[in-house]
Coordinates of N, CA and C in Angstrom, one line a residue:
M10 N 57.4 76.6 116.1 CA 56.1 76.8 116.1 C 55.5 75.2 116.4
T11 N 54.4 74.9 117.5 CA 54.1 73.9 118.3 C 52.1 74.5 117.8
V12 N 51.7 73.0 117.5 CA 50.0 73.5 117.3 C 49.9 71.7 119.1
H13 N 49.0 73.3 119.4 CA 48.3 72.4 121.6 C 47.1 72.0 120.9
F14 N 46.4 71.4 120.7 CA 45.2 70.5 120.9 C 45.1 69.5 121.6
M15 N 43.4 68.8 122.1 CA 42.7 68.0 122.4 C 42.1 67.3 121.3
C16 N 41.6 66.3 121.9 CA 40.9 65.5 121.2 C 39.5 65.8 121.7
T17 N 38.7 64.9 121.1 CA 36.5 65.6 121.2 C 36.9 64.8 122.7
C18 N 37.7 63.8 122.9 CA 37.3 62.3 124.3 C 37.6 63.6 125.3
G19 N 38.5 64.1 125.6 CA 39.6 65.3 125.9 C 40.8 65.1 126.9
S20 N 41.0 63.6 126.7 CA 41.7 62.6 127.0 C 42.5 63.5 127.9
K21 N 43.7 64.2 126.7 CA 44.8 64.8 127.5 C 45.3 65.9 126.5
T22 N 46.0 66.8 126.6 CA 47.0 67.6 124.5 C 47.6 66.8 125.2
Y23 N 47.8 67.2 123.6 CA 48.9 66.8 122.5 C 49.4 68.4 122.0
S24 N 50.8 67.7 121.8 CA 51.3 68.8 120.9 C 52.2 68.7 119.8
L25 N 52.2 69.3 118.1 CA 53.1 68.5 117.4 C 53.7 69.7 117.0
P26 N 54.0 69.1 115.8 CA 54.7 70.8 115.1 C 54.3 71.2 114.4
D27 N 53.4 72.6 113.8 CA 53.2 72.4 113.4 C 53.2 72.2 111.8
S28 N 53.8 71.7 111.1 CA 54.0 71.8 109.8 C 52.6 70.2 109.8
M29 N 52.0 69.7 110.8 CA 51.0 69.1 110.7 C 49.9 69.1 110.3
A30 N 49.4 70.7 110.7 CA 48.1 70.7 111.4 C 48.0 70.9 109.0
G31 N 46.6 70.3 109.6 CA 46.2 69.9 108.2 C 45.5 68.6 108.6
Q32 N 47.0 68.0 109.2 CA 46.8 66.0 108.6 C 45.9 65.2 109.7
K33 N 46.0 64.6 109.1 CA 44.9 63.4 110.2 C 45.4 62.2 111.1
V34 N 45.8 62.1 111.6 CA 46.3 61.7 113.0 C 45.3 60.8 114.1
R35 N 45.8 59.3 114.7 CA 44.7 58.7 115.3 C 44.9 59.1 117.2
C36 N 43.3 59.7 117.6 CA 44.4 60.1 119.0 C 44.8 59.1 119.5
P37 N 46.1 59.2 120.3 CA 46.8 57.9 121.1 C 45.1 57.1 122.0
S38 N 44.8 57.6 122.3 CA 44.0 57.0 123.8 C 42.3 56.8 123.6
C39 N 41.6 57.5 122.4 CA 39.9 56.8 122.3 C 40.1 55.9 120.7
Q40 N 40.6 56.3 119.3 CA 42.2 55.7 118.7 C 40.9 56.3 117.6
V41 N 40.4 57.7 117.8 CA 39.2 58.6 117.1 C 40.4 59.2 115.8
I42 N 40.4 59.0 114.6 CA 40.6 59.7 113.9 C 40.7 61.5 113.2
I43 N 41.6 62.7 114.0 CA 41.3 63.9 113.8 C 41.8 64.6 113.3
I44 N 41.7 65.7 112.8 CA 42.6 66.6 111.5 C 43.2 68.1 113.2
V45 N 44.2 67.7 112.0 CA 45.6 69.0 113.5 C 44.8 69.6 112.8
P46 N 44.5 70.4 114.6 CA 44.4 71.9 114.0 C 45.7 73.1 113.3
Q47 N 45.4 74.3 113.2 CA 45.8 75.5 112.6 C 46.5 75.9 114.0
P48 N 47.6 76.2 114.5 CA 48.4 77.0 115.5 C 47.7 78.0 116.1
S49 N 47.4 78.1 117.2 CA 45.8 79.1 117.2 C 46.9 80.8 118.3
E50 N 46.9 81.9 117.8 CA 47.3 82.8 118.1 C 48.0 82.9 120.0
G51 N 48.6 82.8 120.7 CA 48.8 82.7 121.9 C 49.3 81.0 122.7
G52 N 49.6 80.3 121.5 CA 49.9 78.8 122.1 C 48.7 79.0 122.3
Q53 N 47.1 78.7 122.3 CA 46.0 78.3 123.5 C 45.7 77.2 122.8
V54 N 45.2 76.4 123.4 CA 45.3 74.4 122.6 C 43.7 74.9 123.0
V55 N 43.3 74.4 121.2 CA 42.2 74.0 120.5 C 41.5 72.4 120.4
I56 N 40.2 72.1 120.2 CA 39.8 71.2 120.7 C 39.9 70.5 118.4
A57 N 40.7 69.3 118.3 CA 40.5 68.9 116.9 C 39.5 68.5 116.6
V58 N 39.2 68.4 115.6 CA 37.5 68.0 114.5 C 38.5 66.4 114.2
P59 N 36.9 65.3 114.2 CA 36.8 63.7 113.8 C 37.0 64.6 112.2
A60 N 37.9 63.4 112.0 CA 37.4 63.5 110.7 C 36.7 62.2 110.6
D61 N 36.2 61.5 108.8 CA 36.0 60.7 108.4 C 36.5 59.8 108.4
D62 N 36.0 59.0 109.2 CA 36.6 57.5 109.6 C 37.1 56.3 108.8
S63 N 36.1 56.8 107.2 CA 36.7 55.5 106.4 C 38.0 56.5 105.2
V64 N 38.9 56.6 106.2 CA 40.0 57.2 105.6 C 40.9 56.3 105.9
E65 N 41.2 55.7 103.7 CA 42.2 53.7 103.7 C 43.5 54.6 104.7
G66 N 44.0 53.2 105.0 CA 45.0 52.9 105.7 C 45.3 53.4 107.3
Y67 N 43.5 53.2 107.7 CA 43.3 53.9 109.2 C 43.2 52.7 109.8

């Protein structure tokens, strides 16, 4: 299954494996750290929640 989501910057839609749900990633467009959401029913695109940007390693 795949997670389809969009950063709050609205630049574009991203798709990652559902095993990435809950993990923190950096938006390639705006560089904000976001949390990959859980897959939605029907594969709908959801808006990712920005993460606390004080995470070490980012």
